[in-house]
mmCIF file with all atom_site columns, C-alpha atoms in Angstrom:
data_model
loop_
_atom_site.group_PDB
_atom_site.id
_atom_site.type_symbol
_atom_site.label_atom_id
_atom_site.label_alt_id
_atom_site.label_comp_id
_atom_site.label_asym_id
_atom_site.label_entity_id
_atom_site.label_seq_id
_atom_site.pdbx_PDB_ins_code
_atom_site.Cartn_x
_atom_site.Cartn_y
_atom_site.Cartn_z
_atom_site.occupancy
_atom_site.B_iso_or_equiv
_atom_site.pdbx_formal_charge
_atom_site.auth_seq_id
_atom_site.auth_comp_id
_atom_site.auth_asym_id
_atom_site.auth_atom_id
_atom_site.pdbx_PDB_model_num
ATOM 1   C CA . MET A 1 1   ? 0.117   -0.099 -0.029  1.00 0.00 ? 1   MET A CA 1
ATOM 2   C CA . HIS A 1 2   ? 1.347   3.445  -1.041  1.00 0.00 ? 2   HIS A CA 1
ATOM 3   C CA . ARG A 1 3   ? 2.231   5.926  1.819   1.00 0.00 ? 3   ARG A CA 1
ATOM 4   C CA . ILE A 1 4   ? 0.917   9.488  2.088   1.00 0.00 ? 4   ILE A CA 1
ATOM 5   C CA . SER A 1 5   ? 3.267   11.934 3.788   1.00 0.00 ? 5   SER A CA 1
ATOM 6   C CA . THR A 1 6   ? 2.289   15.268 5.167   1.00 0.00 ? 6   THR A CA 1
ATOM 7   C CA . GLU A 1 7   ? 4.413   18.438 5.976   1.00 0.00 ? 7   GLU A CA 1
ATOM 8   C CA . ASN A 1 8   ? 3.539   21.398 7.731   1.00 0.00 ? 8   ASN A CA 1
ATOM 9   C CA . LEU A 1 9   ? 5.378   24.507 6.378   1.00 0.00 ? 9   LEU A CA 1
ATOM 10  C CA . GLN A 1 10  ? 5.568   28.095 7.894   1.00 0.00 ? 10  GLN A CA 1
ATOM 11  C CA . PHE A 1 11  ? 4.926   31.041 5.511   1.00 0.00 ? 11  PHE A CA 1
ATOM 12  C CA . SER A 1 12  ? 4.231   34.620 6.379   1.00 0.00 ? 12  SER A CA 1
ATOM 13  C CA . ILE A 1 13  ? 0.936   35.852 4.274   1.00 0.00 ? 13  ILE A CA 1
ATOM 14  C CA . GLY A 1 14  ? 3.513   38.045 2.099   1.00 0.00 ? 14  GLY A CA 1
ATOM 15  C CA . GLN A 1 15  ? 5.781   34.792 1.576   1.00 0.00 ? 15  GLN A CA 1
ATOM 16  C CA . LEU A 1 16  ? 2.908   32.758 0.432   1.00 0.00 ? 16  LEU A CA 1
ATOM 17  C CA . ASP A 1 17  ? 1.300   35.509 -1.718  1.00 0.00 ? 17  ASP A CA 1
ATOM 18  C CA . ALA A 1 18  ? 4.711   35.596 -3.525  1.00 0.00 ? 18  ALA A CA 1
ATOM 19  C CA . GLN A 1 19  ? 4.233   31.962 -4.426  1.00 0.00 ? 19  GLN A CA 1
ATOM 20  C CA . PHE A 1 20  ? 0.351   32.000 -5.555  1.00 0.00 ? 20  PHE A CA 1
ATOM 21  C CA . SER A 1 21  ? -0.584  31.901 -8.971  1.00 0.00 ? 21  SER A CA 1
ATOM 22  C CA . GLY A 1 22  ? -3.909  33.779 -8.356  1.00 0.00 ? 22  GLY A CA 1
ATOM 23  C CA . ARG A 1 23  ? -6.761  32.421 -10.246 1.00 0.00 ? 23  ARG A CA 1
ATOM 24  C CA . ARG A 1 24  ? -7.165  31.544 -13.861 1.00 0.00 ? 24  ARG A CA 1
ATOM 25  C CA . GLY A 1 25  ? -9.018  34.108 -15.819 1.00 0.00 ? 25  GLY A CA 1
ATOM 26  C CA . THR A 1 26  ? -7.626  36.930 -13.801 1.00 0.00 ? 26  THR A CA 1
ATOM 27  C CA . ASP A 1 27  ? -5.153  39.903 -15.000 1.00 0.00 ? 27  ASP A CA 1
ATOM 28  C CA . ASP A 1 28  ? -2.557  38.632 -12.414 1.00 0.00 ? 28  ASP A CA 1
ATOM 29  C CA . TYR A 1 29  ? -2.494  35.044 -13.067 1.00 0.00 ? 29  TYR A CA 1
ATOM 30  C CA . ASN A 1 30  ? 1.014   33.686 -13.159 1.00 0.00 ? 30  ASN A CA 1
ATOM 31  C CA . ALA A 1 31  ? 1.021   30.044 -14.710 1.00 0.00 ? 31  ALA A CA 1
ATOM 32  C CA . ASP A 1 32  ? 4.490   29.499 -13.684 1.00 0.00 ? 32  ASP A CA 1
ATOM 33  C CA . ALA A 1 33  ? 3.816   30.164 -9.779  1.00 0.00 ? 33  ALA A CA 1
ATOM 34  C CA . LEU A 1 34  ? 4.579   27.146 -7.035  1.00 0.00 ? 34  LEU A CA 1
ATOM 35  C CA . ILE A 1 35  ? 1.170   27.228 -5.699  1.00 0.00 ? 35  ILE A CA 1
ATOM 36  C CA . HIS A 1 36  ? -2.525  27.252 -7.647  1.00 0.00 ? 36  HIS A CA 1
ATOM 37  C CA . ILE A 1 37  ? -6.156  26.642 -6.937  1.00 0.00 ? 37  ILE A CA 1
ATOM 38  C CA . HIS A 1 38  ? -6.916  22.896 -7.635  1.00 0.00 ? 38  HIS A CA 1
ATOM 39  C CA . ARG A 1 39  ? -9.176  22.394 -10.352 1.00 0.00 ? 39  ARG A CA 1
ATOM 40  C CA . ARG A 1 40  ? -11.916 20.969 -8.245  1.00 0.00 ? 40  ARG A CA 1
ATOM 41  C CA . ASN A 1 41  ? -12.164 24.328 -6.127  1.00 0.00 ? 41  ASN A CA 1
ATOM 42  C CA . ARG A 1 42  ? -15.114 26.288 -6.743  1.00 0.00 ? 42  ARG A CA 1
ATOM 43  C CA . ALA A 1 43  ? -14.894 29.842 -7.763  1.00 0.00 ? 43  ALA A CA 1
ATOM 44  C CA . PHE A 1 44  ? -14.396 32.571 -5.524  1.00 0.00 ? 44  PHE A CA 1
ATOM 45  C CA . VAL A 1 45  ? -17.681 33.023 -3.462  1.00 0.00 ? 45  VAL A CA 1
ATOM 46  C CA . TRP A 1 46  ? -16.694 35.002 -0.503  1.00 0.00 ? 46  TRP A CA 1
ATOM 47  C CA . SER A 1 47  ? -18.739 38.115 0.274   1.00 0.00 ? 47  SER A CA 1
ATOM 48  C CA . SER A 1 48  ? -17.638 41.385 1.149   1.00 0.00 ? 48  SER A CA 1
ATOM 49  C CA . LYS A 1 49  ? -18.129 40.744 4.707   1.00 0.00 ? 49  LYS A CA 1
ATOM 50  C CA . MET A 1 50  ? -16.318 37.434 4.677   1.00 0.00 ? 50  MET A CA 1
ATOM 51  C CA . GLN A 1 51  ? -13.176 39.005 3.298   1.00 0.00 ? 51  GLN A CA 1
ATOM 52  C CA . GLU A 1 52  ? -13.536 41.848 5.940   1.00 0.00 ? 52  GLU A CA 1
ATOM 53  C CA . ASP A 1 53  ? -13.930 39.637 8.684   1.00 0.00 ? 53  ASP A CA 1
ATOM 54  C CA . LEU A 1 54  ? -10.562 37.609 7.863   1.00 0.00 ? 54  LEU A CA 1
ATOM 55  C CA . LEU A 1 55  ? -9.071  41.012 7.729   1.00 0.00 ? 55  LEU A CA 1
ATOM 56  C CA . ASP A 1 56  ? -9.913  41.551 11.004  1.00 0.00 ? 56  ASP A CA 1
ATOM 57  C CA . THR A 1 57  ? -8.994  38.283 12.275  1.00 0.00 ? 57  THR A CA 1
ATOM 58  C CA . ILE A 1 58  ? -5.369  38.667 10.929  1.00 0.00 ? 58  ILE A CA 1
ATOM 59  C CA . LEU A 1 59  ? -5.181  42.457 12.550  1.00 0.00 ? 59  LEU A CA 1
ATOM 60  C CA . LYS A 1 60  ? -6.046  41.078 15.941  1.00 0.00 ? 60  LYS A CA 1
ATOM 61  C CA . GLY A 1 61  ? -3.739  38.197 15.861  1.00 0.00 ? 61  GLY A CA 1
ATOM 62  C CA . TYR A 1 62  ? -6.390  35.500 15.956  1.00 0.00 ? 62  TYR A CA 1
ATOM 63  C CA . PRO A 1 63  ? -5.348  32.104 14.518  1.00 0.00 ? 63  PRO A CA 1
ATOM 64  C CA . THR A 1 64  ? -6.645  30.978 11.091  1.00 0.00 ? 64  THR A CA 1
ATOM 65  C CA . PRO A 1 65  ? -6.552  27.335 9.723   1.00 0.00 ? 65  PRO A CA 1
ATOM 66  C CA . PRO A 1 66  ? -3.998  25.762 7.305   1.00 0.00 ? 66  PRO A CA 1
ATOM 67  C CA . ILE A 1 67  ? -3.934  26.162 3.758   1.00 0.00 ? 67  ILE A CA 1
ATOM 68  C CA . ILE A 1 68  ? -4.110  22.255 2.740   1.00 0.00 ? 68  ILE A CA 1
ATOM 69  C CA . CYS A 1 69  ? -2.425  21.473 -0.598  1.00 0.00 ? 69  CYS A CA 1
ATOM 70  C CA . SER A 1 70  ? -1.704  18.527 -2.700  1.00 0.00 ? 70  SER A CA 1
ATOM 71  C CA . THR A 1 71  ? 1.380   18.169 -4.683  1.00 0.00 ? 71  THR A CA 1
ATOM 72  C CA . HIS A 1 72  ? 2.826   16.704 -7.772  1.00 0.00 ? 72  HIS A CA 1
ATOM 73  C CA . ILE A 1 73  ? 5.397   16.984 -10.307 1.00 0.00 ? 73  ILE A CA 1
ATOM 74  C CA . GLU A 1 74  ? 4.887   18.718 -13.854 1.00 0.00 ? 74  GLU A CA 1
ATOM 75  C CA . ASN A 1 75  ? 7.828   18.895 -16.189 1.00 0.00 ? 75  ASN A CA 1
ATOM 76  C CA . GLY A 1 76  ? 10.383  18.166 -13.427 1.00 0.00 ? 76  GLY A CA 1
ATOM 77  C CA . LYS A 1 77  ? 8.885   21.089 -11.320 1.00 0.00 ? 77  LYS A CA 1
ATOM 78  C CA . GLU A 1 78  ? 6.751   20.700 -8.057  1.00 0.00 ? 78  GLU A CA 1
ATOM 79  C CA . ILE A 1 79  ? 3.146   22.047 -8.349  1.00 0.00 ? 79  ILE A CA 1
ATOM 80  C CA . ARG A 1 80  ? 1.216   22.498 -5.167  1.00 0.00 ? 80  ARG A CA 1
ATOM 81  C CA . LYS A 1 81  ? -2.461  22.580 -5.547  1.00 0.00 ? 81  LYS A CA 1
ATOM 82  C CA . VAL A 1 82  ? -4.682  24.255 -2.841  1.00 0.00 ? 82  VAL A CA 1
ATOM 83  C CA . MET A 1 83  ? -7.420  21.454 -1.635  1.00 0.00 ? 83  MET A CA 1
ATOM 84  C CA . ASP A 1 84  ? -8.879  23.709 1.215   1.00 0.00 ? 84  ASP A CA 1
ATOM 85  C CA . GLY A 1 85  ? -8.421  27.330 1.499   1.00 0.00 ? 85  GLY A CA 1
ATOM 86  C CA . GLY A 1 86  ? -8.822  28.676 -1.878  1.00 0.00 ? 86  GLY A CA 1
ATOM 87  C CA . ASN A 1 87  ? -10.890 31.390 -0.821  1.00 0.00 ? 87  ASN A CA 1
ATOM 88  C CA . ARG A 1 88  ? -8.555  32.058 1.976   1.00 0.00 ? 88  ARG A CA 1
ATOM 89  C CA . ILE A 1 89  ? -5.539  32.572 0.041   1.00 0.00 ? 89  ILE A CA 1
ATOM 90  C CA . THR A 1 90  ? -7.278  34.621 -2.794  1.00 0.00 ? 90  THR A CA 1
ATOM 91  C CA . THR A 1 91  ? -8.694  36.803 -0.023  1.00 0.00 ? 91  THR A CA 1
ATOM 92  C CA . PHE A 1 92  ? -5.086  37.147 1.275   1.00 0.00 ? 92  PHE A CA 1
ATOM 93  C CA . ARG A 1 93  ? -3.946  38.677 -2.166  1.00 0.00 ? 93  ARG A CA 1
ATOM 94  C CA . ARG A 1 94  ? -7.290  40.733 -2.199  1.00 0.00 ? 94  ARG A CA 1
ATOM 95  C CA . ILE A 1 95  ? -6.206  42.479 1.089   1.00 0.00 ? 95  ILE A CA 1
ATOM 96  C CA . LEU A 1 96  ? -2.494  43.279 0.079   1.00 0.00 ? 96  LEU A CA 1
ATOM 97  C CA . GLN A 1 97  ? -3.877  44.737 -3.277  1.00 0.00 ? 97  GLN A CA 1
ATOM 98  C CA . GLY A 1 98  ? -6.130  47.029 -1.339  1.00 0.00 ? 98  GLY A CA 1
ATOM 99  C CA . LYS A 1 99  ? -9.463  45.475 -2.617  1.00 0.00 ? 99  LYS A CA 1
ATOM 100 C CA . VAL A 1 100 ? -10.949 44.461 0.882   1.00 0.00 ? 100 VAL A CA 1
ATOM 101 C CA . LYS A 1 101 ? -10.258 47.606 2.750   1.00 0.00 ? 101 LYS A CA 1
ATOM 102 C CA . ALA A 1 102 ? -7.833  50.877 2.542   1.00 0.00 ? 102 ALA A CA 1
ATOM 103 C CA . LEU A 1 103 ? -4.847  49.888 4.801   1.00 0.00 ? 103 LEU A CA 1
ATOM 104 C CA . SER A 1 104 ? -2.396  52.194 6.596   1.00 0.00 ? 104 SER A CA 1
ATOM 105 C CA . ASP A 1 105 ? 1.296   51.081 6.049   1.00 0.00 ? 105 ASP A CA 1
ATOM 106 C CA . GLU A 1 106 ? 1.385   49.834 9.458   1.00 0.00 ? 106 GLU A CA 1
ATOM 107 C CA . ASP A 1 107 ? -1.644  47.569 8.990   1.00 0.00 ? 107 ASP A CA 1
ATOM 108 C CA . LYS A 1 108 ? -0.496  46.194 5.638   1.00 0.00 ? 108 LYS A CA 1
ATOM 109 C CA . LEU A 1 109 ? 2.946   45.457 7.151   1.00 0.00 ? 109 LEU A CA 1
ATOM 110 C CA . ARG A 1 110 ? 0.972   43.322 9.823   1.00 0.00 ? 110 ARG A CA 1
ATOM 111 C CA . VAL A 1 111 ? -0.758  41.372 7.118   1.00 0.00 ? 111 VAL A CA 1
ATOM 112 C CA . GLN A 1 112 ? 2.185   40.612 5.328   1.00 0.00 ? 112 GLN A CA 1
ATOM 113 C CA . LEU A 1 113 ? 3.959   39.367 8.195   1.00 0.00 ? 113 LEU A CA 1
ATOM 114 C CA . TYR A 1 114 ? 0.715   37.395 9.365   1.00 0.00 ? 114 TYR A CA 1
ATOM 115 C CA . PRO A 1 115 ? 1.667   33.537 10.024  1.00 0.00 ? 115 PRO A CA 1
ATOM 116 C CA . ILE A 1 116 ? 0.315   30.951 7.831   1.00 0.00 ? 116 ILE A CA 1
ATOM 117 C CA . THR A 1 117 ? 0.739   27.294 7.913   1.00 0.00 ? 117 THR A CA 1
ATOM 118 C CA . LEU A 1 118 ? 0.963   25.362 4.640   1.00 0.00 ? 118 LEU A CA 1
ATOM 119 C CA . THR A 1 119 ? -0.201  21.639 5.081   1.00 0.00 ? 119 THR A CA 1
ATOM 120 C CA . ILE A 1 120 ? 1.556   19.772 1.892   1.00 0.00 ? 120 ILE A CA 1
ATOM 121 C CA . MET A 1 121 ? 0.065   16.219 1.348   1.00 0.00 ? 121 MET A CA 1
ATOM 122 C CA . ARG A 1 122 ? 2.446   14.106 -1.092  1.00 0.00 ? 122 ARG A CA 1
ATOM 123 C CA . ASN A 1 123 ? 1.681   10.644 -2.866  1.00 0.00 ? 123 ASN A CA 1
ATOM 124 C CA . LEU A 1 124 ? -1.624  11.279 -3.400  1.00 0.00 ? 124 LEU A CA 1
ATOM 125 C CA . THR A 1 125 ? -3.623  9.216  -6.021  1.00 0.00 ? 125 THR A CA 1
ATOM 126 C CA . SER A 1 126 ? -6.625  10.332 -7.995  1.00 0.00 ? 126 SER A CA 1
ATOM 127 C CA . ALA A 1 127 ? -8.927  8.614  -5.346  1.00 0.00 ? 127 ALA A CA 1
ATOM 128 C CA . ASP A 1 128 ? -7.120  9.774  -2.488  1.00 0.00 ? 128 ASP A CA 1
ATOM 129 C CA . GLN A 1 129 ? -7.743  13.516 -3.769  1.00 0.00 ? 129 GLN A CA 1
ATOM 130 C CA . ARG A 1 130 ? -11.332 12.806 -4.158  1.00 0.00 ? 130 ARG A CA 1
ATOM 131 C CA . ILE A 1 131 ? -11.698 11.258 -0.801  1.00 0.00 ? 131 ILE A CA 1
ATOM 132 C CA . MET A 1 132 ? -9.900  13.941 0.965   1.00 0.00 ? 132 MET A CA 1
ATOM 133 C CA . PHE A 1 133 ? -11.916 16.635 -1.167  1.00 0.00 ? 133 PHE A CA 1
ATOM 134 C CA . ARG A 1 134 ? -15.135 15.023 0.178   1.00 0.00 ? 134 ARG A CA 1
ATOM 135 C CA . ARG A 1 135 ? -13.879 15.108 3.884   1.00 0.00 ? 135 ARG A CA 1
ATOM 136 C CA . LEU A 1 136 ? -12.466 18.664 3.615   1.00 0.00 ? 136 LEU A CA 1
ATOM 137 C CA . ASN A 1 137 ? -15.864 19.880 2.337   1.00 0.00 ? 137 ASN A CA 1
ATOM 138 C CA . LYS A 1 138 ? -18.284 17.870 4.377   1.00 0.00 ? 138 LYS A CA 1
ATOM 139 C CA . SER A 1 139 ? -20.467 20.915 4.944   1.00 0.00 ? 139 SER A CA 1
ATOM 140 C CA . VAL A 1 140 ? -20.510 21.925 1.463   1.00 0.00 ? 140 VAL A CA 1
ATOM 141 C CA . LYS A 1 141 ? -22.550 20.488 -1.157  1.00 0.00 ? 141 LYS A CA 1
ATOM 142 C CA . VAL A 1 142 ? -20.672 18.977 -4.394  1.00 0.00 ? 142 VAL A CA 1
ATOM 143 C CA . ASN A 1 143 ? -22.361 19.490 -7.475  1.00 0.00 ? 143 ASN A CA 1
ATOM 144 C CA . ASP A 1 144 ? -22.109 16.773 -10.171 1.00 0.00 ? 144 ASP A CA 1
ATOM 145 C CA . GLY A 1 145 ? -19.794 18.639 -12.265 1.00 0.00 ? 145 GLY A CA 1
ATOM 146 C CA . GLN A 1 146 ? -17.408 19.012 -9.437  1.00 0.00 ? 146 GLN A CA 1
ATOM 147 C CA . LEU A 1 147 ? -17.328 15.278 -8.787  1.00 0.00 ? 147 LEU A CA 1
ATOM 148 C CA . TYR A 1 148 ? -16.519 14.661 -12.438 1.00 0.00 ? 148 TYR A CA 1
ATOM 149 C CA . ALA A 1 149 ? -13.805 17.142 -12.412 1.00 0.00 ? 149 ALA A CA 1
ATOM 150 C CA . MET A 1 150 ? -12.214 14.914 -9.714  1.00 0.00 ? 150 MET A CA 1
ATOM 151 C CA . SER A 1 151 ? -12.399 11.809 -12.090 1.00 0.00 ? 151 SER A CA 1
ATOM 152 C CA . THR A 1 152 ? -10.543 13.147 -15.117 1.00 0.00 ? 152 THR A CA 1
ATOM 153 C CA . ASP A 1 153 ? -7.554  10.922 -14.186 1.00 0.00 ? 153 ASP A CA 1
ATOM 154 C CA . ASP A 1 154 ? -9.553  7.392  -13.888 1.00 0.00 ? 154 ASP A CA 1
ATOM 155 C CA . SER A 1 155 ? -12.911 7.496  -15.583 1.00 0.00 ? 155 SER A CA 1
ATOM 156 C CA . PRO A 1 156 ? -12.511 6.858  -19.635 1.00 0.00 ? 156 PRO A CA 1
ATOM 157 C CA . LEU A 1 157 ? -16.089 8.931  -20.145 1.00 0.00 ? 157 LEU A CA 1
ATOM 158 C CA . VAL A 1 158 ? -14.913 11.968 -18.082 1.00 0.00 ? 158 VAL A CA 1
ATOM 159 C CA . MET A 1 159 ? -11.674 11.897 -19.917 1.00 0.00 ? 159 MET A CA 1
ATOM 160 C CA . GLU A 1 160 ? -13.523 11.923 -22.963 1.00 0.00 ? 160 GLU A CA 1
ATOM 161 C CA . ALA A 1 161 ? -15.464 14.870 -21.834 1.00 0.00 ? 161 ALA A CA 1
ATOM 162 C CA . ASP A 1 162 ? -12.453 16.734 -20.510 1.00 0.00 ? 162 ASP A CA 1
ATOM 163 C CA . ASP A 1 163 ? -10.706 16.377 -23.777 1.00 0.00 ? 163 ASP A CA 1
ATOM 164 C CA . PHE A 1 164 ? -13.960 17.559 -25.696 1.00 0.00 ? 164 PHE A CA 1
ATOM 165 C CA . LEU A 1 165 ? -13.613 20.492 -23.680 1.00 0.00 ? 165 LEU A CA 1
ATOM 166 C CA . GLN A 1 166 ? -10.133 21.449 -23.522 1.00 0.00 ? 166 GLN A CA 1
ATOM 167 C CA . SER A 1 167 ? -8.160  19.677 -26.617 1.00 0.00 ? 167 SER A CA 1
ATOM 168 C CA . VAL A 1 168 ? -7.461  21.753 -29.688 1.00 0.00 ? 168 VAL A CA 1
ATOM 169 C CA . ASN A 1 169 ? -7.064  18.615 -31.463 1.00 0.00 ? 169 ASN A CA 1
ATOM 170 C CA . TYR A 1 170 ? -10.353 16.894 -30.583 1.00 0.00 ? 170 TYR A CA 1
ATOM 171 C CA . PRO A 1 171 ? -11.957 15.737 -33.769 1.00 0.00 ? 171 PRO A CA 1
ATOM 172 C CA . HIS A 1 172 ? -14.326 18.560 -35.634 1.00 0.00 ? 172 HIS A CA 1
ATOM 173 C CA . ARG A 1 173 ? -12.845 21.075 -32.960 1.00 0.00 ? 173 ARG A CA 1
ATOM 174 C CA . GLU A 1 174 ? -14.150 23.654 -35.609 1.00 0.00 ? 174 GLU A CA 1
ATOM 175 C CA . ARG A 1 175 ? -17.530 22.790 -35.408 1.00 0.00 ? 175 ARG A CA 1
ATOM 176 C CA . ILE A 1 176 ? -17.588 22.499 -31.924 1.00 0.00 ? 176 ILE A CA 1
ATOM 177 C CA . ASN A 1 177 ? -16.418 25.856 -31.172 1.00 0.00 ? 177 ASN A CA 1
ATOM 178 C CA . LYS A 1 178 ? -19.017 27.035 -33.551 1.00 0.00 ? 178 LYS A CA 1
ATOM 179 C CA . HIS A 1 179 ? -22.005 25.259 -31.771 1.00 0.00 ? 179 HIS A CA 1
ATOM 180 C CA . PHE A 1 180 ? -20.888 25.651 -28.279 1.00 0.00 ? 180 PHE A CA 1
ATOM 181 C CA . SER A 1 181 ? -18.712 28.794 -28.678 1.00 0.00 ? 181 SER A CA 1
ATOM 182 C CA . ASN A 1 182 ? -14.916 28.152 -27.461 1.00 0.00 ? 182 ASN A CA 1
ATOM 183 C CA . THR A 1 183 ? -14.875 25.571 -25.245 1.00 0.00 ? 183 THR A CA 1
ATOM 184 C CA . GLY A 1 184 ? -11.645 26.746 -23.719 1.00 0.00 ? 184 GLY A CA 1
ATOM 185 C CA . ASP A 1 185 ? -13.349 30.123 -22.406 1.00 0.00 ? 185 ASP A CA 1
ATOM 186 C CA . LEU A 1 186 ? -15.444 27.796 -20.153 1.00 0.00 ? 186 LEU A CA 1
ATOM 187 C CA . VAL A 1 187 ? -12.632 26.423 -18.321 1.00 0.00 ? 187 VAL A CA 1
ATOM 188 C CA . GLU A 1 188 ? -10.887 29.979 -18.163 1.00 0.00 ? 188 GLU A CA 1
ATOM 189 C CA . LYS A 1 189 ? -14.088 31.385 -16.650 1.00 0.00 ? 189 LYS A CA 1
ATOM 190 C CA . ASN A 1 190 ? -14.563 28.949 -13.945 1.00 0.00 ? 190 ASN A CA 1
ATOM 191 C CA . THR A 1 191 ? -17.645 27.412 -15.642 1.00 0.00 ? 191 THR A CA 1
ATOM 192 C CA . TYR A 1 192 ? -15.644 24.447 -16.066 1.00 0.00 ? 192 TYR A CA 1
ATOM 193 C CA . PRO A 1 193 ? -17.648 21.888 -13.577 1.00 0.00 ? 193 PRO A CA 1
ATOM 194 C CA . LYS A 1 194 ? -20.865 22.567 -14.901 1.00 0.00 ? 194 LYS A CA 1
ATOM 195 C CA . ALA A 1 195 ? -19.672 22.541 -18.699 1.00 0.00 ? 195 ALA A CA 1
ATOM 196 C CA . LEU A 1 196 ? -18.033 19.176 -17.804 1.00 0.00 ? 196 LEU A CA 1
ATOM 197 C CA . ALA A 1 197 ? -21.222 18.014 -16.250 1.00 0.00 ? 197 ALA A CA 1
ATOM 198 C CA . ASN A 1 198 ? -23.133 18.715 -19.431 1.00 0.00 ? 198 ASN A CA 1
ATOM 199 C CA . VAL A 1 199 ? -20.702 17.388 -21.940 1.00 0.00 ? 199 VAL A CA 1
ATOM 200 C CA . VAL A 1 200 ? -20.711 13.909 -19.931 1.00 0.00 ? 200 VAL A CA 1
ATOM 201 C CA . ALA A 1 201 ? -24.455 13.690 -20.027 1.00 0.00 ? 201 ALA A CA 1
ATOM 202 C CA . LEU A 1 202 ? -24.088 14.459 -23.544 1.00 0.00 ? 202 LEU A CA 1
ATOM 203 C CA . LEU A 1 203 ? -21.787 11.918 -24.441 1.00 0.00 ? 203 LEU A CA 1
ATOM 204 C CA . SER A 1 204 ? -23.250 9.088  -22.381 1.00 0.00 ? 204 SER A CA 1
#
């Protein structure tokens, strides 16, 4: 049986943000960054009140939960994918960008230096990732599209649907784009899970 290893790393928000890719489709997205939002995570949904509450927590020095990531190697480089904490790490960046509330230089420095734990899980299989996602999100309803997105590595039907949406070499790509618009845009606009669910239904 394979063995999962877990490591807890300590960062400041400033250090964490420097390694964060941002969200796909945003102007500041950096595909070469170390830390990315996992594909199965939902779009950013926090209200202004939730973002302001997190800022208040940081400024008062209250503790926050760790950011939990899986990790794998892509093209010889380690990539960390956020499985739990996607809204938090996105809000950290929004706070530093002044999009949550105007900050004094002193408060911005306090945010930058605020300590964060990054929990890294290694050697996770696709099945492990689905199990972890369900357990980390027990209080959140997961839709069909998100469940399908967890299966792109081990379900032939879902793999075909994913190829339909993302591969430029998929047969009849020109006709698909004509009738479904550019399917790649669906992925970039955080509508991938819903689009994937629709294509799985269509193909099945």
